[in-house]
Short mmCIF file of C-alpha atoms and ligand atoms in Angstrom, two decimals:
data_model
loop_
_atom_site.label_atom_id
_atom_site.label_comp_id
_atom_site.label_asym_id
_atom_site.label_seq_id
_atom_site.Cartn_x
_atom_site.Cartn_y
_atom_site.Cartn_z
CA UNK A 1 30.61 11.32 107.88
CA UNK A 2 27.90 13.88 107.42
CA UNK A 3 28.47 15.80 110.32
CA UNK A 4 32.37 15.77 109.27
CA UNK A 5 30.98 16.84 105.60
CA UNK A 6 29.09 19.53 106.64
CA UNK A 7 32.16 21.47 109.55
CA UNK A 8 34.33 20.79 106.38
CA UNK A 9 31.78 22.49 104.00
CA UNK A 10 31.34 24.77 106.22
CA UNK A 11 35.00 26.44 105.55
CA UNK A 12 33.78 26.62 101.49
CA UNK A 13 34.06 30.19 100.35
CA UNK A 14 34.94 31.70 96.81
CA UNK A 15 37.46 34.13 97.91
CA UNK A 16 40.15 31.34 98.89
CA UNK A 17 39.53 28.83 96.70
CA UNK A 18 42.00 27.12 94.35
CA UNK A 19 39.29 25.51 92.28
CA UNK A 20 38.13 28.61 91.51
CA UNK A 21 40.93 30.00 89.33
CA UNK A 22 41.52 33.30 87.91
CA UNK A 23 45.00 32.73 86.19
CA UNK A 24 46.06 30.09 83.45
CA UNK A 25 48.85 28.89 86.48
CA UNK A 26 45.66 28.57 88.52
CA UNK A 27 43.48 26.53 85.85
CA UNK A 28 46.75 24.35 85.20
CA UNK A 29 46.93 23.49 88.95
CA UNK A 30 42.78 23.13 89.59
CA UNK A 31 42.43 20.49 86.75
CA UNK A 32 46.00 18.58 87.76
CA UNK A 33 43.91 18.26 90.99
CA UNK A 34 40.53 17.14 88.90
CA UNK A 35 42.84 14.81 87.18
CA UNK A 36 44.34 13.27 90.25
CA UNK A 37 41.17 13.33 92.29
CA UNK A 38 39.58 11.39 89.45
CA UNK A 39 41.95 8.62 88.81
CA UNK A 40 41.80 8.45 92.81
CA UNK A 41 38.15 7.70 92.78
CA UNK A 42 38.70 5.48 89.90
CA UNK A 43 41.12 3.36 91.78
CA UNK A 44 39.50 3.17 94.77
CA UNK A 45 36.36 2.19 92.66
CA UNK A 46 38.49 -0.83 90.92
CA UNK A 47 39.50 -1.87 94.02
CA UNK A 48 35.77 -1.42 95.67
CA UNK A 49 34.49 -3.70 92.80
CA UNK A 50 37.25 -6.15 93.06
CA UNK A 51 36.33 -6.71 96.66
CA UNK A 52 32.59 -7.06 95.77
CA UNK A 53 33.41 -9.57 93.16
CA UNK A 54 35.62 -12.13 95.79
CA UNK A 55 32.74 -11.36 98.30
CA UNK A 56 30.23 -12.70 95.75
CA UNK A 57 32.39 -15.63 94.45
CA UNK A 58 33.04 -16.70 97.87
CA UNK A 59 29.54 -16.81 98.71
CA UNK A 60 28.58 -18.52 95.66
CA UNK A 61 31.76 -21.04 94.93
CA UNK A 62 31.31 -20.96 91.90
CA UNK A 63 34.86 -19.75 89.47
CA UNK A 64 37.54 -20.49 88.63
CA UNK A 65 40.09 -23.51 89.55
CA UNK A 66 42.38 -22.87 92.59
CA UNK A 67 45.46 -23.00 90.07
CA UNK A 68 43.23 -20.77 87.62
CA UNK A 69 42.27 -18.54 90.61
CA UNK A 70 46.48 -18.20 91.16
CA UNK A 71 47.21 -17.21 87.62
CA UNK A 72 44.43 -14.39 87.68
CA UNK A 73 45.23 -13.02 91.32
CA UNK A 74 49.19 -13.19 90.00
CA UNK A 75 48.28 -11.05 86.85
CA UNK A 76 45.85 -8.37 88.81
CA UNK A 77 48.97 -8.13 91.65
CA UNK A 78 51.36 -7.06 88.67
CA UNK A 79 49.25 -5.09 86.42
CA UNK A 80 46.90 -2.87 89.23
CA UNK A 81 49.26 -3.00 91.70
CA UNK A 82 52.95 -2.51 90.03
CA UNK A 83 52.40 -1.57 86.31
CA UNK A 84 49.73 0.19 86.39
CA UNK A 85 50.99 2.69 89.79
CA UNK A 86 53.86 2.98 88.04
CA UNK A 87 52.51 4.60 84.82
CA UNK A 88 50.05 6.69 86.62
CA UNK A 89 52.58 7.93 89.07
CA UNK A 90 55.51 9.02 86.33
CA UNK A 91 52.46 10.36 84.70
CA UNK A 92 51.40 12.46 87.20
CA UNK A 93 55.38 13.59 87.77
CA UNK A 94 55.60 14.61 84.72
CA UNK A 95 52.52 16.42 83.96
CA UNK A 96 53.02 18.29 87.34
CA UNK A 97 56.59 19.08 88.74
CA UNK A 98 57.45 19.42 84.65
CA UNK A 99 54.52 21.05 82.83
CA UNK A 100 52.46 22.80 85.46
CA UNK A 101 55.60 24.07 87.12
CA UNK A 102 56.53 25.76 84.26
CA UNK A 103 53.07 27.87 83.66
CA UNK A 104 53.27 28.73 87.15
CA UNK A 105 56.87 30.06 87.31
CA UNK A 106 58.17 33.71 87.93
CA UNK A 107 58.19 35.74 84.67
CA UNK A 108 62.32 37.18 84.23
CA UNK A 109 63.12 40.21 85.98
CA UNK A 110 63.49 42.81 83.38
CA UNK A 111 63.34 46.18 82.91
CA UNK A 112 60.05 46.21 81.69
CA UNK A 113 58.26 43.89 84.32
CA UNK A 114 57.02 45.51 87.10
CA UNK A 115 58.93 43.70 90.28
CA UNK A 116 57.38 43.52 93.92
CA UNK A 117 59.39 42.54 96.36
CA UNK A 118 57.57 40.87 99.57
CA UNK A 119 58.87 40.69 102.51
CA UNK A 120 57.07 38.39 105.06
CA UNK A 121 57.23 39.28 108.88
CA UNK A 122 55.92 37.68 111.99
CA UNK A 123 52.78 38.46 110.96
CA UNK A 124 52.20 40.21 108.10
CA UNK A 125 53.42 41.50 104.71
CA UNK A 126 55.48 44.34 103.54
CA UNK A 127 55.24 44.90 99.92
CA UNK A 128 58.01 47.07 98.31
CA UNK A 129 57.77 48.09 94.34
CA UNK A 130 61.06 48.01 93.09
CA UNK A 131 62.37 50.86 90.83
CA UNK A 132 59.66 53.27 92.48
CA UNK A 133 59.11 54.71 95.98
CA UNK A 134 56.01 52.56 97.17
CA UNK A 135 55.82 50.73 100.23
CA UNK A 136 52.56 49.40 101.31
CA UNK A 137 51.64 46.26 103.53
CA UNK A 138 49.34 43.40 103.10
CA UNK A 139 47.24 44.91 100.57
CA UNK A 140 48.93 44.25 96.87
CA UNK A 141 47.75 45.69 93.78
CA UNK A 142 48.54 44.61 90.73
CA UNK A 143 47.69 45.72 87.10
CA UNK A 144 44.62 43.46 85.72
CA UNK A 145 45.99 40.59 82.78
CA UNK A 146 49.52 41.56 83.23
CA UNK A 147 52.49 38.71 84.75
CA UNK A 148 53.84 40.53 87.68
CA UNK A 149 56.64 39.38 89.08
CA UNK A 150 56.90 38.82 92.74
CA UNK A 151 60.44 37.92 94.74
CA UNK A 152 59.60 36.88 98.70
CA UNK A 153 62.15 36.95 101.02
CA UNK A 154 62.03 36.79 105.31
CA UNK A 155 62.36 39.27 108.40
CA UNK A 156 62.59 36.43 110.38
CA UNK A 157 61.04 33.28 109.81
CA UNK A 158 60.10 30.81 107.01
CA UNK A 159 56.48 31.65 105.42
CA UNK A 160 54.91 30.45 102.67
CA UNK A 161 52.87 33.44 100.18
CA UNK A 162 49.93 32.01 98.73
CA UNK A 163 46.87 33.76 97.06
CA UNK A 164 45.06 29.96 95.68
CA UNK A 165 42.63 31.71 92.76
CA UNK A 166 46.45 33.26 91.14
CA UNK A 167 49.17 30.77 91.85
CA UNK A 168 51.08 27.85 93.93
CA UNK A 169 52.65 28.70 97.02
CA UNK A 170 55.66 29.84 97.70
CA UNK A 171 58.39 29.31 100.73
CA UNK A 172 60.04 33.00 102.68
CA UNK A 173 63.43 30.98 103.20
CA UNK A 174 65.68 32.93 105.18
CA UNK A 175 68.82 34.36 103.75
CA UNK A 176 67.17 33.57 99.98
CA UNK A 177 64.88 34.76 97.79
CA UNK A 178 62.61 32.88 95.41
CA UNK A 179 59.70 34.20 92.79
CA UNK A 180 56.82 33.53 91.78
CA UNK A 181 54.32 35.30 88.82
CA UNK A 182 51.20 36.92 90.26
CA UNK A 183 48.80 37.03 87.21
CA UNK A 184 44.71 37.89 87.25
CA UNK A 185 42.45 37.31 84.48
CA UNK A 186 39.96 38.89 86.00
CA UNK A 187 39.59 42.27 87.79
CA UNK A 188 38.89 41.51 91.58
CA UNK A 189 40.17 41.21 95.19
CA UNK A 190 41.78 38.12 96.04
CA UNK A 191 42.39 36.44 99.76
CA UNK A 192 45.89 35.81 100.21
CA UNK A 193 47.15 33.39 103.31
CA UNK A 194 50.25 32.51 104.84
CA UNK A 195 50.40 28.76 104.99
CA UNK A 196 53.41 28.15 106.92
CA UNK A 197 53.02 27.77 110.19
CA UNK A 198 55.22 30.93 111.69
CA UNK A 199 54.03 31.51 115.35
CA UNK A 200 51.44 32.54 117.63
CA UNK A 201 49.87 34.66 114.71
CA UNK A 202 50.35 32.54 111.72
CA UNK A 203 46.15 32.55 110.72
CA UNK A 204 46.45 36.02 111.18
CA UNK A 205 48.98 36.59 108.56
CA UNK A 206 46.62 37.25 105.26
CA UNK A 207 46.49 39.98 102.75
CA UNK A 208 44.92 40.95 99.92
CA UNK A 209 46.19 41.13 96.06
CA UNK A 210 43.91 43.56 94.20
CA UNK A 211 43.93 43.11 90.69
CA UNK A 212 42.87 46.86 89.28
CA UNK A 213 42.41 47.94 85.37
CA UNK A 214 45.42 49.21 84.30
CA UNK A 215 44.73 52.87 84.63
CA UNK A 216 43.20 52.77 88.33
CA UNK A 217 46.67 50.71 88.97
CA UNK A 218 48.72 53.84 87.54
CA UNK A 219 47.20 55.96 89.73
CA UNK A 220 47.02 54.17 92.54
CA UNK A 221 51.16 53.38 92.22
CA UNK A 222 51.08 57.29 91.92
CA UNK A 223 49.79 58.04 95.01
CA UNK A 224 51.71 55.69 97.08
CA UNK A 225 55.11 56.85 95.78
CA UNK A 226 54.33 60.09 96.86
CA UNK A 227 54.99 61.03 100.45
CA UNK A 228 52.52 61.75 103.21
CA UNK A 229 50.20 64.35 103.68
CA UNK A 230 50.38 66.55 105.93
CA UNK A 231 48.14 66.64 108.69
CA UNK A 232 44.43 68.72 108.30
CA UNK A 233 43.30 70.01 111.53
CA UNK A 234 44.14 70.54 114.60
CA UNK A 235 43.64 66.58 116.36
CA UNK A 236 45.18 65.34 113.50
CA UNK A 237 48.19 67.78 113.61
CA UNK A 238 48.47 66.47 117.22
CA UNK A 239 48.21 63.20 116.64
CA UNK A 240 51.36 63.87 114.12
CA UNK A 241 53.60 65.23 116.41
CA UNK A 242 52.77 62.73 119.14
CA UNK A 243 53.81 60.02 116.31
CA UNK A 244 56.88 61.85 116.21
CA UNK A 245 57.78 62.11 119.67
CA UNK A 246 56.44 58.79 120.79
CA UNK A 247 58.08 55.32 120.47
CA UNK A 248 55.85 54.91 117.09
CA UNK A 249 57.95 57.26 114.79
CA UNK A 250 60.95 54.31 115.96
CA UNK A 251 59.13 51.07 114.79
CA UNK A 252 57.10 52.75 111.81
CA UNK A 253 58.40 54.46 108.81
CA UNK A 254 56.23 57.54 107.35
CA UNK A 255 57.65 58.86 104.47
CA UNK A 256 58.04 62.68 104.24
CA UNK A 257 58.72 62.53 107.83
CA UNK A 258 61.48 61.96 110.30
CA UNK A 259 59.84 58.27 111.36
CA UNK A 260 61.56 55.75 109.27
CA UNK A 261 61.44 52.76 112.04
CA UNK A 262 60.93 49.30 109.51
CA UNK A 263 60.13 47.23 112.58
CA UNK A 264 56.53 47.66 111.66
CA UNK A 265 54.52 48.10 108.47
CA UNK A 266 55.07 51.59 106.65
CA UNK A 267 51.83 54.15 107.22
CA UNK A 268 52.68 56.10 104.86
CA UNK A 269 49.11 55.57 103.42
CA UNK A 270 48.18 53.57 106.02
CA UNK A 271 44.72 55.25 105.65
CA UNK A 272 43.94 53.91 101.81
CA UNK A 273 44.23 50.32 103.13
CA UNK A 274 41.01 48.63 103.93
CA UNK A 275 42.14 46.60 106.59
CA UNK A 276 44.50 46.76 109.80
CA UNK A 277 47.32 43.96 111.02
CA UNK A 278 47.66 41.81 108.02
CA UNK A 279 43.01 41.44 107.48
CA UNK A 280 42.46 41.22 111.63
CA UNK A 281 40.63 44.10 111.39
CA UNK A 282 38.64 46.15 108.99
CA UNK A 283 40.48 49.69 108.66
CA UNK A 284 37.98 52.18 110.32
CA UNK A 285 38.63 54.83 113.27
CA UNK A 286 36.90 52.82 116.06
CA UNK A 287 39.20 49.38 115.19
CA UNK A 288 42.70 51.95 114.35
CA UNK A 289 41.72 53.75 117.84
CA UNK A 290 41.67 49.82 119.61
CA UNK A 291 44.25 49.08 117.55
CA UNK A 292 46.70 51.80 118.98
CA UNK A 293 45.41 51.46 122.53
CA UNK A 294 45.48 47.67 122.79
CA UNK A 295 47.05 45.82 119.54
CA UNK A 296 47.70 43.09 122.29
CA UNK A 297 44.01 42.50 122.89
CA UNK A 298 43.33 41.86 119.11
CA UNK A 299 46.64 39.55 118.15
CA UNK A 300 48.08 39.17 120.95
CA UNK A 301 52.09 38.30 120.52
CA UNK A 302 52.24 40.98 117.96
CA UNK A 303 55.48 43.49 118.46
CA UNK A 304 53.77 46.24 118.64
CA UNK A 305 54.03 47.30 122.62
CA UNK A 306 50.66 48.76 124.94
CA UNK A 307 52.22 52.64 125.12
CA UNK A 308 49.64 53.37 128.09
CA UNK A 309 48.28 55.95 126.07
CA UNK A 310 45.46 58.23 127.20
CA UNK A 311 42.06 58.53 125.50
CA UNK A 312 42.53 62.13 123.88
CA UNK A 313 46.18 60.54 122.46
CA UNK A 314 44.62 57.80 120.72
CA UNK A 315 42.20 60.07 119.21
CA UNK A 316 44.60 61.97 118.05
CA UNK A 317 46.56 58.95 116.87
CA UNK A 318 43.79 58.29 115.03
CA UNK A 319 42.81 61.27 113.35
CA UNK A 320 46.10 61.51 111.78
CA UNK A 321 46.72 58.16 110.81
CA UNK A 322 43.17 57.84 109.27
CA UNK A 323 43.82 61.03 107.21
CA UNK A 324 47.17 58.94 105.52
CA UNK A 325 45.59 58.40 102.38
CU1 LIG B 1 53.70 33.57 108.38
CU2 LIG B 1 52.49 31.61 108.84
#
């Protein structure tokens, strides 16, 4: 048991954890679990004691009658194990697929609520902004104390979105979409997971949801609506027209340019992310420069293809891609 305790504590880490909330849907759903995980350990201690007490009687023979002994065992059978399941159980139902459901539902779409539609993909995230010209991937940001509302929807498979300090999870169902509020009380990064198992890749499938003060939000929503940059310097210019002429420009949108592929995720301002293939990798020019070269060695069974490239092409890759900011 302790060496079980201490692999399992092993995995215990702030950023992922849904007992450390940072939204009132969160706190609702941490202390339904303190709730439940108490009357558990009250239960278990009822029965524990009740065990204890027929070891001791036995070994004493002292008590009650046999036909006295019947009555009591009858009464315990009905009230701890029928009545009192019962009650805790339609409890439970109540307080959680009625009340906590509620605090944790999608806010209504309207024209004042800022909308992000997610798209999941074998394996990562695409994160459209509805109403405005930003596309990013696996790195949301959100406006600080302020119900966003998020629809999901598939590529290809079901996956499940789940960031565990904001909110419940929620399903990708193919040909549907469902919704979910995405709310943070407190200004922060927060690990999101995909916790439906979708393939090869599914651990790989995270993201981040950055909850910024309202003004760094603005401008950060400013900057990705606009379109790229174009390229400074002379790698980085041909490192652009090798996007263009190379099999990227077909899988990988860049807006402002002729590549509008949606196979992969857009790199429009790929540079401004802080991580590469949905948190794999950080998002510097030695892991990019792998990246392009060999995707397959980092996640392998991820769509993007080895294009044999040489050394001074994934430099100049690189250099262009990094300057996307
Ligand atoms: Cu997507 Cu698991």
């Amino acid at each position: 048991m302790l060496a079980t305790a201490a692999l399992l504590a092993a995995g215990c880490d702030e950023q992922q954890d849904s007992l450390a909330p940072r939204s009132h849907a969160a706190k609702d759903i941490a202390s339904l679990f303190w709730w439940m995980m108490g009357i558990s350990w009250f239960g278990i201690g009822l029965v524990v004691a009740l065990i204890m007490l027929a070891w001791r009687r036995a070994h004493t023979k002292r008590g009650h009658s046999v036909k006295e002994g019947e009555q009591l065992a009858f009464r315990i059978v009905i009230g701890a194990g029928i009545v009192m399941p019962i009650a805790l159980i339609a409890a439970l139902f109540v307080i959680s697929d009625i009340l906590v459901i509620k605090t944790t539902q999608a806010p209504a779409a309207d024209a004042t609520r800022m909308t992000i539609l997610v798209t999941g993909h074998q394996w990562w995230w695409q994160a459209n902004y509805l109403g405005t010209t930003a596309v990013t991937a696996n790195e949301i940001h959100i406006p600080v104390n302020t119900p966003v509302r998020v629809e999901v929807q598939t590529a290809d498979v079901i996956h499940s979105f789940w960031v565990p300090r904001l909110n419940r999870t929620i399903d990708t169902m193919p040909g549907k979409r469902n919704a979910i509020e995405l709310y943070a009380d407190a200004v922060g990064r927060y690990r999101g997971q995909c916790d439906e198992f979708c393939g090869l890749q599914h651990a790989h499938m995270g993201f981040y949801v950055f909850a910024d003060p309202p003004s760094v939000f603005r401008r950060w929503l400013a900057r990705q609506e606009q379109p790229a940059k174009a390229p400074t310097g002379a790698l980085a210019a041909q490192g652009a027209k090798l996007f263009q002429t190379s099999s990227c420009a077909s899988c990988h949108a860049i807006r402002g340019t002729a590549a509008s592929g949606d196979v992969g995720p857009d790199l429009t301002h790929v540079g401004s992310r802080t991580t590469l293939a949905a948190l794999a990798i950080p998002n510097d020019p030695a892991h990019l420069a792998r990246w392009i070269s060999d995707s397959q060695s980092i996640k392998p069974g991820n769509q993007m293809p080895n294009m044999n490239l040489s050394t001074g092409q994934v430099q100049a890759l690189t250099a262009y891609l990094e300057g996307l900011r």
